[in-house]
Amino acid sequence: MKSFGEVLASYHGIAPGFNFLRLALALTIVFYHVLTADGYYGTAHGPVLWFFEYSLVPMFFALSGFLITASAQRLDLANFLLNRALRIVPALAVDILICAFIIGPAVTTLPLGEYFTDAGFLAYLMNIIGMVQLQLPGVFTSNPIQQVNGALWTIPWEITCYIIMAFMMITGVVRRQTATFLLLAAFLIAGLAIEHFVPVRPGVGYGLHTLFVIRGAQLITAFLCGVLAYQFRGRIPMSRALFSISVAVALIAMIVLDTRATESVANRLILIPVLTYITIYAGLSRLPLPKILGRGDYSYGVYLYHVPFIQLSIFLAPSFFVGTIPGVVMLTAVTIGIVLCVAAVSWHVVEKPVLSLRRFALTGRATGEGRAVMAPVAAVEGVGR
């Protein structure tokens, strides 16, 4: 039986399923956010469907941890951080500017003078550097949910994961399997202790719960599991049986648990490794995209733009989209069609040209295996969503 590492090597580092998986996760998130934005918040957080919120973004983070560990082991710290910044920031900045300067002024209930001078407008621009603000003044106030782009909540956690990776690179932990395992174990043990013994109060207690217990902490756990999966890739079997067992465990959790599990640390000891295995197994499988979708990595653009266009569609035609199951289906189809087109533009006009700058920035340092730093990192790195 081949290991993850052997399968990855057989594809020369560019496994066929990763682009498919990223786009599939992003499009499933579109459906889930249509439910929450369309007045079905309770249903989306009810039986079975709650598991979408629990699993989808952590799977993105596990995938990111797996893929960028290869980059972290090849590059020095400066080039790694530059690599990450070029992948994430330009497209994010364009998304923020489009929402703030085009969508916002077009739909705000405020006079434009008040809109542009409101503190909320300036705060929204700070999303570019990870200071999350989900609303714009007077924008989408008649929608069931008033957020312009709720998907941006993951940005600070993504930055946190890159800070953790930078620490792992500086200390050499990124190359040490045991040290990474101990780091993950310490993080989970701290989370369990804080969850059960530190009261949630303003100040230190609240900050500790934020970092170690709540939903965002789940993303750090998933990211570190992805890092471990890459480090142990030579020992983890590519097993259909293990994949089937992992899927069965996830399905049981979906049925037995409920949305309260999202902010519980204990279940992460089992479920996050299970979701990580499912993610990497799928990424290493032959899951080719249709040719029209295989011309670039459109998943990041889908993630960035889907909520603003869901909200804009609801704003323009609330009676058509809100409050009915056919409305959910139509809104999902409309949103997917629009954001795939927007994501393609984002990739070919913003993301891909910016990524081409990496060939000038990255050093030509070779790894111990004799491969250049510019190996297929650009092709396989995840976006961390």
Coordinates of C-alpha atoms in Angstrom, one line a residue:
M1 CA 0.0 0.0 0.0
K2 CA 1.4 3.4 -1.0
S3 CA 1.8 6.2 1.5
F4 CA 0.6 9.8 1.0
G5 CA 4.2 10.7 0.3
E6 CA 4.7 8.1 -2.4
V7 CA 1.5 9.1 -4.1
L8 CA 2.4 12.8 -4.0
A9 CA 5.9 12.0 -5.4
S10 CA 4.3 9.9 -8.2
Y11 CA 2.6 13.1 -9.3
H12 CA 5.8 15.1 -9.0
G13 CA 4.2 17.2 -6.2
I14 CA 1.2 18.3 -8.2
A15 CA -1.6 15.9 -7.1
P16 CA -4.6 16.0 -9.4
G17 CA -7.3 16.3 -6.8
F18 CA -6.2 19.5 -4.9
N19 CA -7.7 22.0 -7.3
F20 CA -10.9 20.0 -7.5
L21 CA -11.1 19.8 -3.7
R22 CA -10.5 23.5 -3.2
L23 CA -13.2 24.5 -5.7
A24 CA -15.6 21.9 -4.3
L25 CA -15.2 23.1 -0.8
A26 CA -15.6 26.7 -1.9
L27 CA -18.8 26.0 -3.8
T28 CA -20.2 24.0 -0.9
I29 CA -19.5 27.0 1.3
V30 CA -21.5 29.1 -1.2
F31 CA -24.6 26.8 -0.7
Y32 CA -24.2 27.0 3.1
H33 CA -24.0 30.8 3.1
V34 CA -27.0 31.0 0.8
L35 CA -29.0 29.2 3.5
T36 CA -27.8 31.5 6.3
A37 CA -28.2 34.7 4.3
D38 CA -31.6 33.7 2.9
G39 CA -33.4 33.5 6.2
Y40 CA -32.7 29.8 7.0
Y41 CA -30.1 30.4 9.7
G42 CA -31.8 28.0 12.1
T43 CA -32.0 25.3 9.5
A44 CA -28.3 25.7 8.6
H45 CA -27.4 25.3 12.2
G46 CA -29.8 22.5 12.8
P47 CA -29.5 18.7 12.5
V48 CA -27.0 17.4 9.9
L49 CA -26.5 20.7 8.1
W50 CA -24.6 22.2 11.1
F51 CA -21.7 19.9 10.1
F52 CA -21.0 22.1 7.1
E53 CA -20.1 24.9 9.4
Y54 CA -18.0 22.6 11.5
S55 CA -16.1 20.9 8.6
L56 CA -15.7 23.0 5.5
V57 CA -13.4 25.8 6.6
P58 CA -11.3 23.5 8.8
M59 CA -10.8 21.3 5.8
F60 CA -9.5 24.3 3.9
F61 CA -7.1 25.0 6.7
A62 CA -5.9 21.4 6.9
L63 CA -5.3 21.5 3.2
S64 CA -3.4 24.7 3.5
G65 CA -1.2 23.3 6.3
F66 CA -0.4 20.3 4.2
L67 CA 0.5 22.2 1.1
I68 CA 2.4 25.2 2.5
T69 CA 4.6 23.0 4.7
A70 CA 6.4 22.0 1.5
S71 CA 7.0 25.7 0.8
A72 CA 8.1 26.4 4.4
Q73 CA 10.7 23.6 4.2
R74 CA 12.1 24.9 0.9
L75 CA 12.2 28.7 1.5
D76 CA 13.8 31.0 3.9
L77 CA 11.4 33.0 6.2
A78 CA 11.5 36.2 4.1
N79 CA 10.6 34.5 0.9
F80 CA 8.0 32.3 2.6
L81 CA 6.2 35.3 4.0
L82 CA 6.5 37.2 0.7
N83 CA 5.1 34.1 -1.1
R84 CA 2.1 34.1 1.3
A85 CA 1.5 37.8 1.0
L86 CA 1.5 37.7 -2.8
R87 CA -1.0 34.9 -2.8
I88 CA -3.4 36.4 -0.3
V89 CA -3.3 40.2 -0.1
P90 CA -3.7 41.5 -3.7
A91 CA -6.9 39.6 -4.4
L92 CA -8.3 40.4 -0.9
A93 CA -7.5 44.1 -1.4
V94 CA -9.3 44.2 -4.7
D95 CA -12.4 42.5 -3.2
I96 CA -12.4 45.0 -0.3
L97 CA -12.1 48.0 -2.6
I98 CA -14.9 46.7 -4.9
C99 CA -17.2 46.2 -2.0
A100 CA -16.3 49.6 -0.4
F101 CA -16.2 51.8 -3.5
I102 CA -18.6 50.1 -6.0
I103 CA -21.2 47.9 -4.3
G104 CA -21.5 49.9 -1.1
P105 CA -22.2 53.3 -2.7
A106 CA -24.6 51.7 -5.1
V107 CA -26.9 50.3 -2.4
T108 CA -26.3 52.3 0.8
T109 CA -29.3 54.0 2.3
L110 CA -27.0 56.9 3.4
P111 CA -26.1 60.0 1.4
L112 CA -22.8 59.3 -0.3
G113 CA -21.1 62.1 1.8
E114 CA -22.2 60.4 5.0
Y115 CA -21.3 56.9 3.7
F116 CA -17.7 57.8 2.8
T117 CA -17.0 59.7 6.0
D118 CA -18.6 57.2 8.3
A119 CA -16.2 55.4 10.6
G120 CA -17.6 52.1 9.4
F121 CA -16.4 52.8 5.9
L122 CA -12.8 53.3 7.0
A123 CA -13.0 50.3 9.3
Y124 CA -14.1 48.1 6.4
L125 CA -11.0 49.1 4.5
M126 CA -8.9 47.7 7.4
N127 CA -10.0 44.2 6.4
I128 CA -7.0 44.3 4.0
I129 CA -4.7 44.0 7.0
G130 CA -6.8 41.5 8.9
M131 CA -8.8 43.8 11.1
V132 CA -12.2 42.4 10.4
Q133 CA -15.2 44.6 9.9
L134 CA -18.2 42.8 8.2
Q135 CA -20.5 45.7 7.6
L136 CA -20.6 48.9 5.6
P137 CA -22.7 51.9 6.7
G138 CA -26.3 51.6 5.4
V139 CA -25.5 48.6 3.2
F140 CA -27.8 45.6 3.0
T141 CA -29.8 46.8 6.0
S142 CA -33.0 45.3 4.7
N143 CA -31.5 41.9 4.1
P144 CA -32.0 39.1 6.6
I145 CA -28.3 39.4 7.5
Q146 CA -26.7 42.8 7.2
Q147 CA -23.1 41.7 6.7
V148 CA -21.4 42.6 3.4
N149 CA -18.9 39.7 3.5
G150 CA -19.1 37.4 6.5
A151 CA -16.5 35.1 5.0
L152 CA -13.7 37.5 6.0
W153 CA -13.9 36.3 9.6
T154 CA -11.2 33.7 8.7
I155 CA -8.6 36.3 7.7
P156 CA -7.1 36.9 11.2
W157 CA -7.0 33.1 11.8
E158 CA -5.1 32.7 8.5
I159 CA -2.6 35.3 9.6
T160 CA -2.3 33.6 13.0
C161 CA -1.5 30.3 11.2
Y162 CA 1.2 32.0 9.2
I163 CA 2.7 33.5 12.4
I164 CA 2.7 29.9 13.8
M165 CA 4.4 28.7 10.7
A166 CA 7.0 31.5 10.9
F167 CA 7.7 30.4 14.5
M168 CA 8.1 26.8 13.3
M169 CA 10.5 27.8 10.6
I170 CA 12.6 30.0 12.9
T171 CA 12.9 27.2 15.5
G172 CA 13.2 24.3 13.0
V173 CA 10.0 22.7 14.2
V174 CA 8.7 22.7 10.6
R175 CA 11.2 19.8 9.9
R176 CA 10.6 18.0 13.2
Q177 CA 7.7 15.6 13.4
T178 CA 7.8 15.0 17.1
A179 CA 8.1 18.7 17.9
T180 CA 5.1 19.5 15.7
F181 CA 3.1 16.8 17.4
L182 CA 4.0 18.2 20.8
L183 CA 3.0 21.7 19.7
L184 CA -0.4 20.4 18.6
A185 CA -0.8 18.4 21.7
A186 CA 0.0 21.4 23.9
F187 CA -2.4 23.6 22.0
L188 CA -5.2 21.1 22.5
I189 CA -4.4 20.4 26.2
A190 CA -4.4 24.1 26.8
G191 CA -7.7 24.4 25.1
L192 CA -9.3 21.7 27.2
A193 CA -7.9 23.2 30.4
I194 CA -9.1 26.7 29.5
E195 CA -12.5 25.5 28.4
H196 CA -13.2 23.7 31.7
F197 CA -11.4 25.8 34.3
V198 CA -11.1 29.4 33.0
P199 CA -14.4 31.3 33.2
V200 CA -15.4 33.4 30.1
R201 CA -15.1 36.9 31.4
P202 CA -13.9 40.2 29.8
G203 CA -10.1 40.4 29.9
V204 CA -7.6 37.6 30.1
G205 CA -10.2 34.8 30.4
Y206 CA -12.1 35.9 27.3
G207 CA -8.8 36.3 25.3
L208 CA -7.7 32.8 26.2
H209 CA -11.0 31.3 25.2
T210 CA -10.8 33.2 21.9
L211 CA -7.3 31.8 21.1
F212 CA -7.7 28.2 22.4
V213 CA -11.4 27.3 22.5
I214 CA -13.8 29.1 20.1
R215 CA -14.4 28.3 16.5
G216 CA -11.3 30.0 15.3
A217 CA -9.1 27.8 17.5
Q218 CA -10.6 24.9 15.5
L219 CA -8.9 26.3 12.4
I220 CA -5.5 26.4 14.1
T221 CA -5.9 22.7 15.1
A222 CA -6.8 21.8 11.5
F223 CA -3.8 23.8 10.1
L224 CA -1.4 22.0 12.5
C225 CA -3.0 18.6 11.6
G226 CA -2.3 19.5 7.9
V227 CA 1.3 20.3 8.8
L228 CA 1.7 17.0 10.6
A229 CA 0.1 15.1 7.7
Y230 CA 2.8 16.5 5.4
Q231 CA 5.6 15.7 7.8
F232 CA 4.3 12.1 8.3
R233 CA 3.4 11.7 4.6
G234 CA 5.8 8.9 4.2
R235 CA 4.1 6.9 7.0
I236 CA 0.4 7.7 6.4
P237 CA -1.1 5.0 4.1
M238 CA -3.3 6.0 1.2
S239 CA -6.0 3.5 2.3
R240 CA -9.5 3.2 1.0
A241 CA -10.4 1.4 4.2
L242 CA -9.1 4.3 6.4
F243 CA -10.9 6.8 4.1
S244 CA -14.1 4.9 4.5
I245 CA -13.7 4.7 8.3
S246 CA -13.0 8.4 8.4
V247 CA -16.1 9.3 6.3
A248 CA -18.2 7.0 8.6
V249 CA -16.9 8.8 11.7
A250 CA -17.7 12.1 10.2
L251 CA -21.2 11.0 9.3
I252 CA -21.8 9.7 12.8
A253 CA -20.7 13.0 14.2
M254 CA -22.9 14.8 11.8
I255 CA -25.9 12.9 13.1
V256 CA -25.1 12.5 16.8
L257 CA -23.6 15.9 17.6
D258 CA -25.0 19.4 17.1
T259 CA -23.8 22.9 16.5
R260 CA -22.5 23.2 20.1
A261 CA -19.7 20.9 19.0
T262 CA -18.2 23.7 16.9
E263 CA -16.8 25.4 20.1
S264 CA -16.0 22.3 22.0
V265 CA -12.3 21.2 22.2
A266 CA -12.7 17.6 23.1
N267 CA -14.3 16.4 19.8
R268 CA -11.5 18.0 17.9
L269 CA -9.1 15.3 19.2
I270 CA -10.9 12.9 16.8
L271 CA -12.8 14.9 14.2
I272 CA -10.1 17.3 13.0
P273 CA -7.6 14.4 12.3
V274 CA -10.5 12.5 10.6
L275 CA -11.3 15.6 8.4
T276 CA -7.7 16.1 7.6
Y277 CA -7.3 12.5 6.4
I278 CA -10.4 12.9 4.2
T279 CA -9.1 16.1 2.8
I280 CA -5.6 14.8 1.9
Y281 CA -6.9 11.5 0.6
A282 CA -9.3 13.4 -1.7
G283 CA -6.5 15.8 -2.8
L284 CA -4.2 12.9 -3.7
S285 CA -7.0 11.2 -5.7
R286 CA -7.7 11.6 -9.4
L287 CA -10.5 14.2 -9.3
P288 CA -10.0 16.2 -12.4
L289 CA -11.9 19.4 -13.0
P290 CA -13.9 20.2 -16.1
K291 CA -11.5 21.7 -18.6
I292 CA -13.2 25.1 -18.4
L293 CA -12.6 25.2 -14.6
G294 CA -9.1 23.8 -14.9
R295 CA -7.5 26.9 -16.3
G296 CA -6.7 28.4 -12.9
D297 CA -7.3 28.2 -9.2
Y298 CA -10.7 29.9 -8.9
S299 CA -11.4 28.8 -5.4
Y300 CA -10.0 31.9 -3.7
G301 CA -12.0 34.2 -5.8
V302 CA -15.2 32.2 -5.2
Y303 CA -14.5 32.4 -1.4
L304 CA -13.8 36.1 -1.5
Y305 CA -16.8 37.2 -3.6
H306 CA -19.6 34.8 -3.0
V307 CA -21.1 36.5 0.1
P308 CA -21.2 40.1 -1.5
F309 CA -23.0 38.7 -4.5
I310 CA -25.4 36.6 -2.4
Q311 CA -26.3 39.8 -0.5
L312 CA -26.6 41.9 -3.6
S313 CA -28.9 39.3 -5.2
I314 CA -31.1 39.3 -2.1
F315 CA -31.1 43.1 -2.1
L316 CA -32.2 43.4 -5.7
A317 CA -34.8 40.7 -5.7
P318 CA -35.9 39.8 -2.1
S319 CA -39.3 38.4 -3.1
F320 CA -37.6 36.1 -5.7
F321 CA -34.9 34.7 -3.5
V322 CA -35.9 35.0 0.2
G323 CA -37.9 32.6 2.3
T324 CA -38.6 29.6 0.0
I325 CA -36.7 26.5 -0.9
P326 CA -37.0 27.3 -4.7
G327 CA -35.5 30.7 -3.8
V328 CA -32.5 28.9 -2.1
V329 CA -31.9 26.8 -5.1
M330 CA -32.2 29.7 -7.6
L331 CA -30.0 31.9 -5.4
T332 CA -27.3 29.2 -5.1
A333 CA -27.3 28.7 -8.9
V334 CA -27.2 32.4 -9.7
T335 CA -24.4 33.0 -7.1
I336 CA -22.3 30.1 -8.4
G337 CA -22.6 31.3 -12.0
I338 CA -21.7 34.9 -11.1
V339 CA -18.8 34.2 -8.7
L340 CA -17.2 31.6 -11.0
C341 CA -17.0 34.3 -13.7
V342 CA -15.8 36.9 -11.2
A343 CA -13.3 34.4 -9.8
A344 CA -11.9 33.7 -13.3
V345 CA -11.4 37.4 -13.8
S346 CA -9.8 37.7 -10.4
W347 CA -7.4 34.8 -11.2
H348 CA -6.4 35.9 -14.7
V349 CA -6.3 39.7 -14.0
V350 CA -5.1 39.9 -10.4
E351 CA -3.9 36.6 -8.8
K352 CA -2.0 35.0 -11.6
P353 CA -0.1 38.1 -12.7
V354 CA 0.9 38.9 -9.1
L355 CA 2.0 35.3 -8.5
S356 CA 4.3 35.5 -11.6
L357 CA 6.3 38.1 -9.6
R358 CA 7.5 35.3 -7.3
R359 CA 10.0 34.1 -9.9
F360 CA 11.8 37.4 -9.3
A361 CA 11.5 37.4 -5.5
L362 CA 12.4 33.8 -4.7
T363 CA 15.9 32.7 -4.3
G364 CA 17.2 29.8 -6.4
R365 CA 18.2 27.8 -3.3
A366 CA 17.9 24.1 -3.7
T367 CA 16.6 21.6 -1.2
G368 CA 18.5 18.6 0.1
E369 CA 16.9 16.6 -2.7
G370 CA 18.4 18.8 -5.3
R371 CA 15.2 20.4 -6.4
A372 CA 14.9 24.2 -6.9
V373 CA 12.8 26.3 -4.6
M374 CA 10.5 27.1 -7.5
A375 CA 9.4 23.4 -7.7
P376 CA 5.6 23.0 -8.0
V377 CA 4.9 25.2 -4.9
A378 CA 3.1 27.8 -7.0
A379 CA 0.8 25.2 -8.5
V380 CA -0.1 23.3 -5.4
E381 CA -0.2 25.7 -2.5
G382 CA -3.6 26.2 -0.9
V383 CA -5.3 29.4 -0.1
G384 CA -6.0 28.6 3.5
R385 CA -9.8 28.8 3.3

